[in-house]
Short mmCIF file of C-alpha atoms in Angstrom, two decimals:
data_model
loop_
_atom_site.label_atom_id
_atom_site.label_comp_id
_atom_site.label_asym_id
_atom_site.label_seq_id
_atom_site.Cartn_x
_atom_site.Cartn_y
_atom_site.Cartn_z
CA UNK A 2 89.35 56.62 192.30
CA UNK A 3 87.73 56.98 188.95
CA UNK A 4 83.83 56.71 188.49
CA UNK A 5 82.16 56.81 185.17
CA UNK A 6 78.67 57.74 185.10
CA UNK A 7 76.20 57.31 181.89
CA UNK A 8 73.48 59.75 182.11
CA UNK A 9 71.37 57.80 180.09
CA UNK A 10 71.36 54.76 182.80
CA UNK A 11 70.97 56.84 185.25
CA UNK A 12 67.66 57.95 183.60
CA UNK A 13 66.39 55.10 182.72
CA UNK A 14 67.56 53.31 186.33
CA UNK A 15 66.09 56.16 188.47
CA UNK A 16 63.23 57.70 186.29
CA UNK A 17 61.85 55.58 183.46
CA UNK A 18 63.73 52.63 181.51
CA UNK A 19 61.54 54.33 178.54
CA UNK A 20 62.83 57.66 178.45
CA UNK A 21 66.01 58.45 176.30
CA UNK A 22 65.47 62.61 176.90
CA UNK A 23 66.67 64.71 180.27
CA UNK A 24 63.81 66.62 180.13
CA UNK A 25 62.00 68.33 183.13
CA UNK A 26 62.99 69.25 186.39
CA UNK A 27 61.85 66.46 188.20
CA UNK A 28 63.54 64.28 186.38
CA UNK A 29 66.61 66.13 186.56
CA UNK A 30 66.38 66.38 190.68
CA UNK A 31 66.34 62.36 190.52
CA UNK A 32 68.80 61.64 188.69
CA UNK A 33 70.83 64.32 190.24
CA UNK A 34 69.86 62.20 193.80
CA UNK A 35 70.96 58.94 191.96
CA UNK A 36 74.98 60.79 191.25
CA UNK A 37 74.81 62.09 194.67
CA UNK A 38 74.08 58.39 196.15
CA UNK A 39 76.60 57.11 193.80
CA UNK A 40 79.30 59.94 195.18
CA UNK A 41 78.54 59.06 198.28
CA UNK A 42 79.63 55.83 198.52
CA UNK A 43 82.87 56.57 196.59
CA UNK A 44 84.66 58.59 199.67
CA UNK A 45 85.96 62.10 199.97
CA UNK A 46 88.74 61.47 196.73
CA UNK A 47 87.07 60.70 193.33
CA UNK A 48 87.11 61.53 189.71
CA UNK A 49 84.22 61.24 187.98
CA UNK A 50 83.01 61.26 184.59
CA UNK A 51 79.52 62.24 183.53
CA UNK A 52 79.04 61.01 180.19
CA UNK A 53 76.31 62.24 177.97
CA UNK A 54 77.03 60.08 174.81
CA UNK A 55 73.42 58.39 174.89
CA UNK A 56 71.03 61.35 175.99
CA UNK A 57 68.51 62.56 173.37
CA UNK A 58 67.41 66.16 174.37
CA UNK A 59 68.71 67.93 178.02
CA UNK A 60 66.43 71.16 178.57
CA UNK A 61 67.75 73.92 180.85
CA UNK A 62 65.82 72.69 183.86
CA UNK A 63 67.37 68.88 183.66
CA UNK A 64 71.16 71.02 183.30
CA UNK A 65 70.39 72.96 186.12
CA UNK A 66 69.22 70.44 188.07
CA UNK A 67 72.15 68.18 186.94
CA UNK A 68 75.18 69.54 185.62
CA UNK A 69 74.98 73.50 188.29
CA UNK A 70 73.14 71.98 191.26
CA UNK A 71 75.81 68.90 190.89
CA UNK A 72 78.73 71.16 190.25
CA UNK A 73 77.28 74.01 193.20
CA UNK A 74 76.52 70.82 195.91
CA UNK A 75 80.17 69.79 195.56
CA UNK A 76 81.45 73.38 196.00
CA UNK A 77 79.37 74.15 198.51
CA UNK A 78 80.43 70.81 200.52
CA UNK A 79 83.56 70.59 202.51
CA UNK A 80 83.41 66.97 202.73
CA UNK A 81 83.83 66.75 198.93
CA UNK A 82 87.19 69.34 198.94
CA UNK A 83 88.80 66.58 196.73
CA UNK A 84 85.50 65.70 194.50
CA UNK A 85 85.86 66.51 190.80
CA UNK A 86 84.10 65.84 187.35
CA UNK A 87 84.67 65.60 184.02
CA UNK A 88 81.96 66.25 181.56
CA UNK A 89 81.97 64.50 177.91
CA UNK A 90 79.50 63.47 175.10
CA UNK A 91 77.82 66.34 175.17
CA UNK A 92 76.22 67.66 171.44
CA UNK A 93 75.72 71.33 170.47
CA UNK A 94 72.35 71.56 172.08
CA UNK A 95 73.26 70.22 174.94
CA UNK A 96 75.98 72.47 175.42
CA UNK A 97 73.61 75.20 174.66
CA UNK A 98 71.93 74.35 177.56
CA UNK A 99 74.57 73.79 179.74
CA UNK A 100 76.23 76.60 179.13
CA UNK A 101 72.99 78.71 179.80
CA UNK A 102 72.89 77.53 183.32
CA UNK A 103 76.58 77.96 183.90
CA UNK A 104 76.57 81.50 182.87
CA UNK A 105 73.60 81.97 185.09
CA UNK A 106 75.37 80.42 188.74
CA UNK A 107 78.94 81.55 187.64
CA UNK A 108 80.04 78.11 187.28
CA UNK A 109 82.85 75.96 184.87
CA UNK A 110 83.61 72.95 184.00
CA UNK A 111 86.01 70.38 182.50
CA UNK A 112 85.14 69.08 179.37
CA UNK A 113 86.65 66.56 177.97
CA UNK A 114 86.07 66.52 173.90
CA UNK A 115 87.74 63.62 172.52
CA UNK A 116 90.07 63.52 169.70
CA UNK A 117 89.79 67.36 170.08
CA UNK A 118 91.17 67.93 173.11
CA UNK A 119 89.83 69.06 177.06
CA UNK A 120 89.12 72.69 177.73
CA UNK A 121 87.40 74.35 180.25
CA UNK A 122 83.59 75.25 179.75
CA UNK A 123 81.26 78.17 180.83
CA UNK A 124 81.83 80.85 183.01
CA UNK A 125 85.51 81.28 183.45
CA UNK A 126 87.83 85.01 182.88
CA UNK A 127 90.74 85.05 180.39
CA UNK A 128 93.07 85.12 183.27
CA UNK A 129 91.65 82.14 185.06
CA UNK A 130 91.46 79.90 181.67
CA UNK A 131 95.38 80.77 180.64
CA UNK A 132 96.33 79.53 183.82
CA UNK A 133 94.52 76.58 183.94
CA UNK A 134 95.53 76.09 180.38
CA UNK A 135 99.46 76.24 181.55
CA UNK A 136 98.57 74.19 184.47
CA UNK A 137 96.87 71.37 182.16
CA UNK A 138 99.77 71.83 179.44
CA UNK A 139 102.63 71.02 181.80
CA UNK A 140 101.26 68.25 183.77
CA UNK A 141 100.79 70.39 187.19
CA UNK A 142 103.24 72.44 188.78
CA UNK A 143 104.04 74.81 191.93
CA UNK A 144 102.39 78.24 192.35
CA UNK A 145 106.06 80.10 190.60
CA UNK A 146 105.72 77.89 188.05
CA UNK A 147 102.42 78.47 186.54
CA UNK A 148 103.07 82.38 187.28
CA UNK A 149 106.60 82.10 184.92
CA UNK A 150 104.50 80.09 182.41
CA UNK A 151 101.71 82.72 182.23
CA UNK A 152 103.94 85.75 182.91
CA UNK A 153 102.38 86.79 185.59
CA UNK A 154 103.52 87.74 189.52
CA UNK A 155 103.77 84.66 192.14
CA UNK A 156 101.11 85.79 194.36
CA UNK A 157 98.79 86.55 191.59
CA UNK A 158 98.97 83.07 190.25
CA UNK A 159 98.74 81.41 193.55
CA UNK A 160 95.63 83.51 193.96
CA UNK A 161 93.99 82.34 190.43
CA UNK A 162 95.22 78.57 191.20
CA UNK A 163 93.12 78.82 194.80
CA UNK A 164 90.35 80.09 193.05
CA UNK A 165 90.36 77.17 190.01
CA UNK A 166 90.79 74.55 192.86
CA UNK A 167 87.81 76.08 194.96
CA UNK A 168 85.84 75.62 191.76
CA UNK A 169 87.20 72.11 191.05
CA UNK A 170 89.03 72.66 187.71
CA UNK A 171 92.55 71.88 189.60
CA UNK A 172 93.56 69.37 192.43
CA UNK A 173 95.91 70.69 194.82
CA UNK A 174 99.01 68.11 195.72
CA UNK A 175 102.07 68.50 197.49
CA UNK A 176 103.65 69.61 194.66
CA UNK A 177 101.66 72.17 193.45
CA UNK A 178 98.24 72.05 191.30
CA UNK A 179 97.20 69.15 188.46
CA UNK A 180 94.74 70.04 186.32
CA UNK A 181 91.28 67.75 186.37
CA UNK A 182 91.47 65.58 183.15
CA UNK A 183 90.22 62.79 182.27
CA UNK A 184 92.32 59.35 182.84
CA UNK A 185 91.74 56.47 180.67
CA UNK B 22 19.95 82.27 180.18
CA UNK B 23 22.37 81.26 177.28
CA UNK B 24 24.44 83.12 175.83
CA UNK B 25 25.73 82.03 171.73
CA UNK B 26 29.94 82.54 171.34
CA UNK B 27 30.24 82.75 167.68
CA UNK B 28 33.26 81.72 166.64
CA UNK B 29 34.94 83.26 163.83
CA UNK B 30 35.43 81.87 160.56
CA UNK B 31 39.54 81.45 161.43
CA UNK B 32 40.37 81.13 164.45
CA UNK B 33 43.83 81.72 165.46
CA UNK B 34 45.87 83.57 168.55
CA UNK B 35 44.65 87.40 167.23
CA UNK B 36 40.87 85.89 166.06
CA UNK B 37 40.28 84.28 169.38
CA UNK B 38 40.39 87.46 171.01
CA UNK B 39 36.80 88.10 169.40
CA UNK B 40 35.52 85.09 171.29
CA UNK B 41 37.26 86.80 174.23
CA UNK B 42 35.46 89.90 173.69
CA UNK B 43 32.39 88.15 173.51
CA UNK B 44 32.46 86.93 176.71
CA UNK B 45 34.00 89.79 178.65
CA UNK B 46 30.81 91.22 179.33
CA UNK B 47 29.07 88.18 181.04
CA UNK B 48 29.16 87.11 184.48
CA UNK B 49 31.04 84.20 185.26
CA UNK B 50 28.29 81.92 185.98
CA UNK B 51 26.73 82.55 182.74
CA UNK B 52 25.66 79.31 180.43
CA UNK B 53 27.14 79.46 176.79
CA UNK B 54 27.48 77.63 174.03
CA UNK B 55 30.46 77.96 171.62
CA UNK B 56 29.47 78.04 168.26
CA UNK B 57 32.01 77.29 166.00
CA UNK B 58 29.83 75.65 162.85
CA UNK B 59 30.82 78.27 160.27
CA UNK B 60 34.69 77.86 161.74
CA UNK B 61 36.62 76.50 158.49
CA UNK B 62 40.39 76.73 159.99
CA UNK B 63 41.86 76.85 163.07
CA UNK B 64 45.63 76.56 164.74
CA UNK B 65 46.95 74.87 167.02
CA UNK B 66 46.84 77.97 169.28
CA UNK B 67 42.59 78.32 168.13
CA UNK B 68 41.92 74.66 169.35
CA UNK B 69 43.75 74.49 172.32
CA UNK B 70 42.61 78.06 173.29
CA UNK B 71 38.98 76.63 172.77
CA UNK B 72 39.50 73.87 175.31
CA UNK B 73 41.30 76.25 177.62
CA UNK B 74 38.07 78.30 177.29
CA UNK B 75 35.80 75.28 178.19
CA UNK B 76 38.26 74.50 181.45
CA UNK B 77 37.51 78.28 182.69
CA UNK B 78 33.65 78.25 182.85
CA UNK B 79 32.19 76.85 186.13
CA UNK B 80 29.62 75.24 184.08
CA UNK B 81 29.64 72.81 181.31
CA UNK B 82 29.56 75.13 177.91
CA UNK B 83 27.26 73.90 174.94
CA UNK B 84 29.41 73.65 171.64
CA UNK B 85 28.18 73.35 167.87
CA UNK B 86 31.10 71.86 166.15
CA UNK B 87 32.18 73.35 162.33
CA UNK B 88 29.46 72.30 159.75
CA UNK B 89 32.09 71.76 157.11
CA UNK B 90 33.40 68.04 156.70
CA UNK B 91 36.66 68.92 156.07
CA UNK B 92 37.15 71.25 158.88
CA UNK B 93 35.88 68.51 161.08
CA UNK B 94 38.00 65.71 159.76
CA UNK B 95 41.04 68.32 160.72
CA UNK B 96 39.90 69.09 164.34
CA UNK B 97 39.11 65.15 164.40
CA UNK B 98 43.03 64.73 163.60
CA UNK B 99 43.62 66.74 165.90
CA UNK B 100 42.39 65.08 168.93
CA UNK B 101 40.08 67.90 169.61
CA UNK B 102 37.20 66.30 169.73
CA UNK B 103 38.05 63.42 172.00
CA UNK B 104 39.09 66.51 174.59
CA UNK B 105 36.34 68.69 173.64
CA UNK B 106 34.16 66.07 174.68
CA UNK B 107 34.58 65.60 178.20
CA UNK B 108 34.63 69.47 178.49
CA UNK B 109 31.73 70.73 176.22
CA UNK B 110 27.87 69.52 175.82
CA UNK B 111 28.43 68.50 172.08
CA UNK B 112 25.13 69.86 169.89
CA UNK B 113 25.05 68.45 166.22
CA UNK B 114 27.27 65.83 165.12
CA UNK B 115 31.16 66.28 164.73
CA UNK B 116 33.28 64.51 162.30
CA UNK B 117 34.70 61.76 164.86
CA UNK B 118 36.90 59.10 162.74
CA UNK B 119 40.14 61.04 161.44
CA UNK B 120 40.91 59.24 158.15
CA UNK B 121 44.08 57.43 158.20
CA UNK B 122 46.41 59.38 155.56
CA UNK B 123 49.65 61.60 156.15
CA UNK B 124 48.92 64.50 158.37
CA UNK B 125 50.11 67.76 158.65
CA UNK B 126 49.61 67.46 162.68
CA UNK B 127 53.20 67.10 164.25
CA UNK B 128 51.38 66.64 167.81
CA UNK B 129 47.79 65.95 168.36
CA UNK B 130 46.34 67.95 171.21
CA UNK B 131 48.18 66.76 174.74
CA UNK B 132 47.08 67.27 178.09
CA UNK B 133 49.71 68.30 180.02
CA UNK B 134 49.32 67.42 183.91
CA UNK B 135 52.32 65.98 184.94
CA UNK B 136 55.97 65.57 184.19
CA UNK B 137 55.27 62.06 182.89
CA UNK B 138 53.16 64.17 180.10
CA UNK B 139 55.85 66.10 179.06
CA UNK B 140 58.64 63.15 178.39
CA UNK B 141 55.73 61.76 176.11
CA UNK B 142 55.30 64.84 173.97
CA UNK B 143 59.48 65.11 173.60
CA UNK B 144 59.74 61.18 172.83
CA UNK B 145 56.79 61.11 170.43
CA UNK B 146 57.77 64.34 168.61
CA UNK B 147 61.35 64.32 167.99
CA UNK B 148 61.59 61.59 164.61
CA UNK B 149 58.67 63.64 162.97
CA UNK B 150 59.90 67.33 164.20
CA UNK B 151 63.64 65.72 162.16
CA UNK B 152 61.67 65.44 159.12
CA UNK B 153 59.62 68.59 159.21
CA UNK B 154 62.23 71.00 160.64
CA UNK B 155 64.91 69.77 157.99
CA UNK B 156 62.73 68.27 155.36
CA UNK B 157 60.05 71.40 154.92
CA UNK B 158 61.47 74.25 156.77
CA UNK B 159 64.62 73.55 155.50
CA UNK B 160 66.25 74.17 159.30
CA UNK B 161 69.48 73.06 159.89
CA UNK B 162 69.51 69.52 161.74
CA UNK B 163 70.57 70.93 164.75
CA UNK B 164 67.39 72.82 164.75
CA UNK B 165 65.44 69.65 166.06
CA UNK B 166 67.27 69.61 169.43
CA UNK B 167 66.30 72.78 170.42
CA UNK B 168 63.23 72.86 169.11
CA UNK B 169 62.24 69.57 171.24
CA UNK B 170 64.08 72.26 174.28
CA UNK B 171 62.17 74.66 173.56
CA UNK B 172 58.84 72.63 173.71
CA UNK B 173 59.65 70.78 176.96
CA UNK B 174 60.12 74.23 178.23
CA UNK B 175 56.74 75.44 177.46
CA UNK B 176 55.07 72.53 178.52
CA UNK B 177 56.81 72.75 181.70
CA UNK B 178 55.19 75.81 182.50
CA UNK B 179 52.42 74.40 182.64
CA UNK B 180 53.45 72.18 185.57
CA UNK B 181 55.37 74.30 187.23
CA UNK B 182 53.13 77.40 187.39
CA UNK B 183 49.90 77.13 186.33
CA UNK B 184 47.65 75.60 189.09
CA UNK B 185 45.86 72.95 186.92
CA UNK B 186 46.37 70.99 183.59
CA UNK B 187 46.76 72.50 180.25
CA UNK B 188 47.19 71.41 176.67
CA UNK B 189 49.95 71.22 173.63
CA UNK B 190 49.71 71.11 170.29
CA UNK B 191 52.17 71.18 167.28
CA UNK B 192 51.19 71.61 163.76
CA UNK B 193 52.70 72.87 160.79
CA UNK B 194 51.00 74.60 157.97
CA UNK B 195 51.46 76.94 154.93
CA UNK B 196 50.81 80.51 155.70
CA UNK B 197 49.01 82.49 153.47
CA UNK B 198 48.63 85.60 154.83
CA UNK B 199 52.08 86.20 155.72
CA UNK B 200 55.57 84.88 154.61
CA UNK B 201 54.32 84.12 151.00
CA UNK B 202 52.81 80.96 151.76
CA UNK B 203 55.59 79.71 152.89
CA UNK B 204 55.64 77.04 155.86
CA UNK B 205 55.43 77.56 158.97
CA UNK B 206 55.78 75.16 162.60
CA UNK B 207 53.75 76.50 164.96
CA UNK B 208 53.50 75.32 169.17
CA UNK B 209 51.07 76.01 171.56
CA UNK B 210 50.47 75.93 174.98
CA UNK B 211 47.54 77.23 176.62
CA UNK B 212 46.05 76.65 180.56
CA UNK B 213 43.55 78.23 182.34
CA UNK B 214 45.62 78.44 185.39
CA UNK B 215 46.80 81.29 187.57
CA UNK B 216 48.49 83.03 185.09
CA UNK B 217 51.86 85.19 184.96
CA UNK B 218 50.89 87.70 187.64
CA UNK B 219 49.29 85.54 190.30
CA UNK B 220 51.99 83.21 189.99
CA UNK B 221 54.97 85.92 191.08
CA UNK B 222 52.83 87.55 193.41
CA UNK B 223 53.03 84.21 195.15
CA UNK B 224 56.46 84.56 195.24
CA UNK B 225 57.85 86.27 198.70
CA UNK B 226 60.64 88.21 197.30
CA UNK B 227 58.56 90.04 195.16
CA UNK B 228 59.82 93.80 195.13
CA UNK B 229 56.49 95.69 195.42
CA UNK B 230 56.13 98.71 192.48
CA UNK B 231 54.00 101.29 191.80
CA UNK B 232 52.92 99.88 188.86
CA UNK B 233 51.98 96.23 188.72
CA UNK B 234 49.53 94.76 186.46
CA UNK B 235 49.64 91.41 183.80
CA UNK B 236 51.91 93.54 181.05
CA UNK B 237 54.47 94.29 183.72
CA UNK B 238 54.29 90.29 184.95
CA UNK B 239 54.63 88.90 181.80
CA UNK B 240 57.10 91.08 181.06
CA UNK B 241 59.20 90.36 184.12
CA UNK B 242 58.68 86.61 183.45
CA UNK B 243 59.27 86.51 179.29
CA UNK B 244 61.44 89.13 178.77
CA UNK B 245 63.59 89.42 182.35
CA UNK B 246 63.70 85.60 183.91
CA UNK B 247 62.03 86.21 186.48
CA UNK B 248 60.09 83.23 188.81
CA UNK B 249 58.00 83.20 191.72
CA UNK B 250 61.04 80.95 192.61
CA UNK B 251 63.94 81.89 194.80
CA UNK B 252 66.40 79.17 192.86
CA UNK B 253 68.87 81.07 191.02
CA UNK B 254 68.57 78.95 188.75
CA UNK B 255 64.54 79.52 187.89
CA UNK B 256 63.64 81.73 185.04
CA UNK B 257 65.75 80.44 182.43
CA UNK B 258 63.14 78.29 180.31
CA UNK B 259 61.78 81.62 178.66
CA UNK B 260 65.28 83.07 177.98
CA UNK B 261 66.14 79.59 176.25
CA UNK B 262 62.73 79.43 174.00
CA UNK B 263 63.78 83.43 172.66
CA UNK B 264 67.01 82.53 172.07
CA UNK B 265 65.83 79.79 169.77
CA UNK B 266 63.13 81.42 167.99
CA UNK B 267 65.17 84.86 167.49
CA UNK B 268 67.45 82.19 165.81
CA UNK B 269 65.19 80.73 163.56
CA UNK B 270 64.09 84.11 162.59
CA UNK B 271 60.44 83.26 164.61
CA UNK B 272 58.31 84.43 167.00
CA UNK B 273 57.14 83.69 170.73
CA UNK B 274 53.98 85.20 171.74
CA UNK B 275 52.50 85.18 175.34
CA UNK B 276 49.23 86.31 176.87
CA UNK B 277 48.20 86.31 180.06
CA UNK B 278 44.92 87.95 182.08
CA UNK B 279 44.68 91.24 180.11
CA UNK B 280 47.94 91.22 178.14
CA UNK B 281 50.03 89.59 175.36
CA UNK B 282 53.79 90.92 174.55
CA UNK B 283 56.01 89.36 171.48
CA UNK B 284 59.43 88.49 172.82
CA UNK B 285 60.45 89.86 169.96
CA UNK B 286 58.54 90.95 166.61
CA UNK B 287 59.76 89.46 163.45
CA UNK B 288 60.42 91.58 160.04
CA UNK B 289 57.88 89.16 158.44
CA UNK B 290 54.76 90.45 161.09
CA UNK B 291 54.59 93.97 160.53
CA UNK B 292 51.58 94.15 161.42
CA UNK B 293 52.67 92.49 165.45
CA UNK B 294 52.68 94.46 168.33
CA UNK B 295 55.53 93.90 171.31
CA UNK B 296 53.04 94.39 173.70
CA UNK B 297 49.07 94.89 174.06
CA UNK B 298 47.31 96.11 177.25
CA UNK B 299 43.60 96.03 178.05
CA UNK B 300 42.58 92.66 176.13
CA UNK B 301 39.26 90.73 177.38
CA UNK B 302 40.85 89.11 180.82
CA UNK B 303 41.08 85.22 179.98
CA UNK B 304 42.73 82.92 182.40
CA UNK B 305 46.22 81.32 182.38
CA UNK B 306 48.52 81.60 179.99
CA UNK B 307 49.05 81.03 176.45
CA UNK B 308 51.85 81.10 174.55
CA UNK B 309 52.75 80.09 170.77
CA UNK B 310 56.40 79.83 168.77
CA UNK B 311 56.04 79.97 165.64
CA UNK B 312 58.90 79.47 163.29
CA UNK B 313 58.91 79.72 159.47
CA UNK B 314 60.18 78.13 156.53
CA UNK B 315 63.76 79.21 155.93
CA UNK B 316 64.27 80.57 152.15
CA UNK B 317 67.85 81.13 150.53
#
């Protein structure tokens, strides 16, 4: 299932109808609680998109409270194994911000950039981001597969693939892994 | 007894340490009255220190406001008056209706209590901090953003940390003393709360040291991230307001209790210190930005 979220209804729907700017932590905790109702009621399978098109400014305590405290909750849950986001919209200053708190709890995300393409944002090693990259580039694929793509051994890809899934950048199907994208 | 402040002629972040000074040696419970008629400028940092000042004193100060009209037409466009009021005995008339022209005030002085107060100062500022930042500093457009980051940061401080209300204030002005006259936007936020060190020795996880005093806290806080907060994810308001003004080429200035450090001291301030010890204990906390015109 595929949810779409816009940050700047969620604001205005759970803080102030007024406000156009994620701006303090408060504000950030509540409309972090109005996502985690909305995930709630999806199930334990989802895709969802958190769209920042129509925010004004995001300081680092609304991206903590939003984007890391969103991204650690669903890590940290086992009931949301099979939760993942994509993030879009975002301007340079808001990716300043996000990236900030990303860096800080060791964290990465999806982003999905348009015309220009989806990459992987934030904290995330060399190693980890080529295989993701192969992973996203072929469509998904078994454990030897991604490891012939990215020239490296079997059980060190299937090690780097665990560890993207754990942090919700890949899916894991019967197949193999699929990369989190966004679907239109 | 009462006790006269004078206030000097500008008053600014270093100035106001003589009214500091002044009242270091008095007891607490003293009666004063701020004297501020021979005052012909003050910044943003001045005016809300002033207030701050007023907030601290268990009993009502007395304040002469500046003789000169123009100076009292500024602190009237200010909003400092309509504060001062309900925290100073006024003696001798102020200038109280600002005239209605253009100002050079990018945010009148703001109480900040409450989250509420801080969304207000980011929605009010950002169409007017677009045309100063790009149109007279010459900043590059995305400069407004974080600028507007940057402020709710500071502000948030305030909430967060301090123990009681405080005030903002956002002005822009041409410096003559430094940068050759050229522009400058200045912020500041001052409280008369608990200040840097009280508020992480409230925190549990402290580490204890061997040497611990408002220098060391502010240091810990400004320059290190640190909170009184266990959240990982505390602590990063100050490392996002340096990053922006070490962008800009500007400054961020905090004081606290006996202390003030500069996150880090511009080319254009040679005469800054990183870090003073010692100062007349004050209070809270108060911090300015201050970023200046950018030339070719």
């Amino acid at each position: 299932m595929v949810n779409h979220i816009d940050l700047s209804s969620v604001l205005k729907r759970s803080v102030c109808a007024l406000y156009s700017n994620l701006v303090t932590r408060p504000t950030g905790a509540a409309v972090r609680n109005e996502i985690e109702l909305q995930l709630g009621q999806l199930g334990p399978k989802a895709l969802t998109i958190i769209d920042f098109s129509h925010v004004g400014a995001l300081d680092f305590s609304c991206a903590d409270e939003i984007v890391a405290k969103l991204l650690l909750s669903s890590i940290a849950n086992p009931e949301r194994q099979d939760v993942y986001f994509v993030f879009r919209g975002m301007t340079d200053s808001h990716l300043d911000a996000i990236e900030t708190v990303l860096e800080r709890h060791g964290l990465c995300l999806v982003y999905d950039r348009g015309a220009d393409g989806v990459r992987l944002f934030g904290d995330i090693d060399p190693a980890g981001r080529e295989a993701w990259e192969a992973v996203f580039n072929s469509g998904g694929g078994a454990p030897d597969e991604i490891a012939a793509a990215v020239g490296i051994p079997c059980d060190e890809a299937s090690k780097l693939l665990e560890d993207l899934r754990h942090r919700r950048l890949l899916m894991r199907t019967e197949e193999g892994y699929v990369a989190v994208r966004p679907v239109s | 007894m009462t006790t006269l402040i004078n206030v000097p002629l500008t008053l600014d972040d270093k100035t106001f340490e003589q009214v500091l000074d002044q009242l270091a040696p008095l007891p607490a419970d003293e009666k004063i009255i701020v004297d501020a008629r021979h005052t012909r400028w003050a910044s943003p940092y001045g005016l809300t220190a002033l207030l701050t000042l007023a907030q601290s004193r268990p009993d009502r100060p007395g304040f002469y406001p500046p003789e000169a009209e123009k100076t009292g037409s500024y602190w009237a466009r200010t909003n400092f008056y309509k504060h001062a009021e309900e925290l100073y005995e006024f003696h001798g008339k102020a200038q109280r209706s600002p005239p209605h022209r253009e100002s050079d005030v990018l945010l009148e002085i703001t109480p900040i209590v409450q989250s509420a107060d801080v969304h207000g100062v980011v929605e009010r500022i950002q169409k007017k901090a677009q045309e100063i930042l790009v149109g007279e500093l010459n900043l590059e457009s995305k400069a407004t953003m974080r600028f507007t980051m940057a402020l709710s940061e500071a502000c948030q401080n305030i909430i967060e940390h301090a123990g009681c209300g405080g005030w903002v204030a956002v002005q822009t002005y041409t410096w003559q003393q430094r940068l050759n006259g050229r522009r400058v936007v200045v912020i500041a936020v001052c409280d008369a709360g608990v200040g840097f060190r009280q508020s992480l020795e409230s925190s549990p996880a402290r580490r204890l040291r061997d040497r611990w005093n408002d220098a060391i806290a502010l240091e810990d806080a400004v320059l290190n991230g640190v909170s009184r907060f266990p959240d990982k994810g505390r602590g990063q308001g100050f490392a996002g307001m340096r990053k922006f003004v070490g962008h800009w080429d500007g400054k961020l200035s905090v004081r606290s209790g006996t202390a003030r450090i500069v996150a880090s001291v511009p080319d254009w301030d040679p005469d800054e210190t990183a870090r003073e010890e010692g100062l007349a204990p004050f209070p809270g906390a108060q911090l300015q930005i201050t970023i200046p015109q950018r030339v070719a």
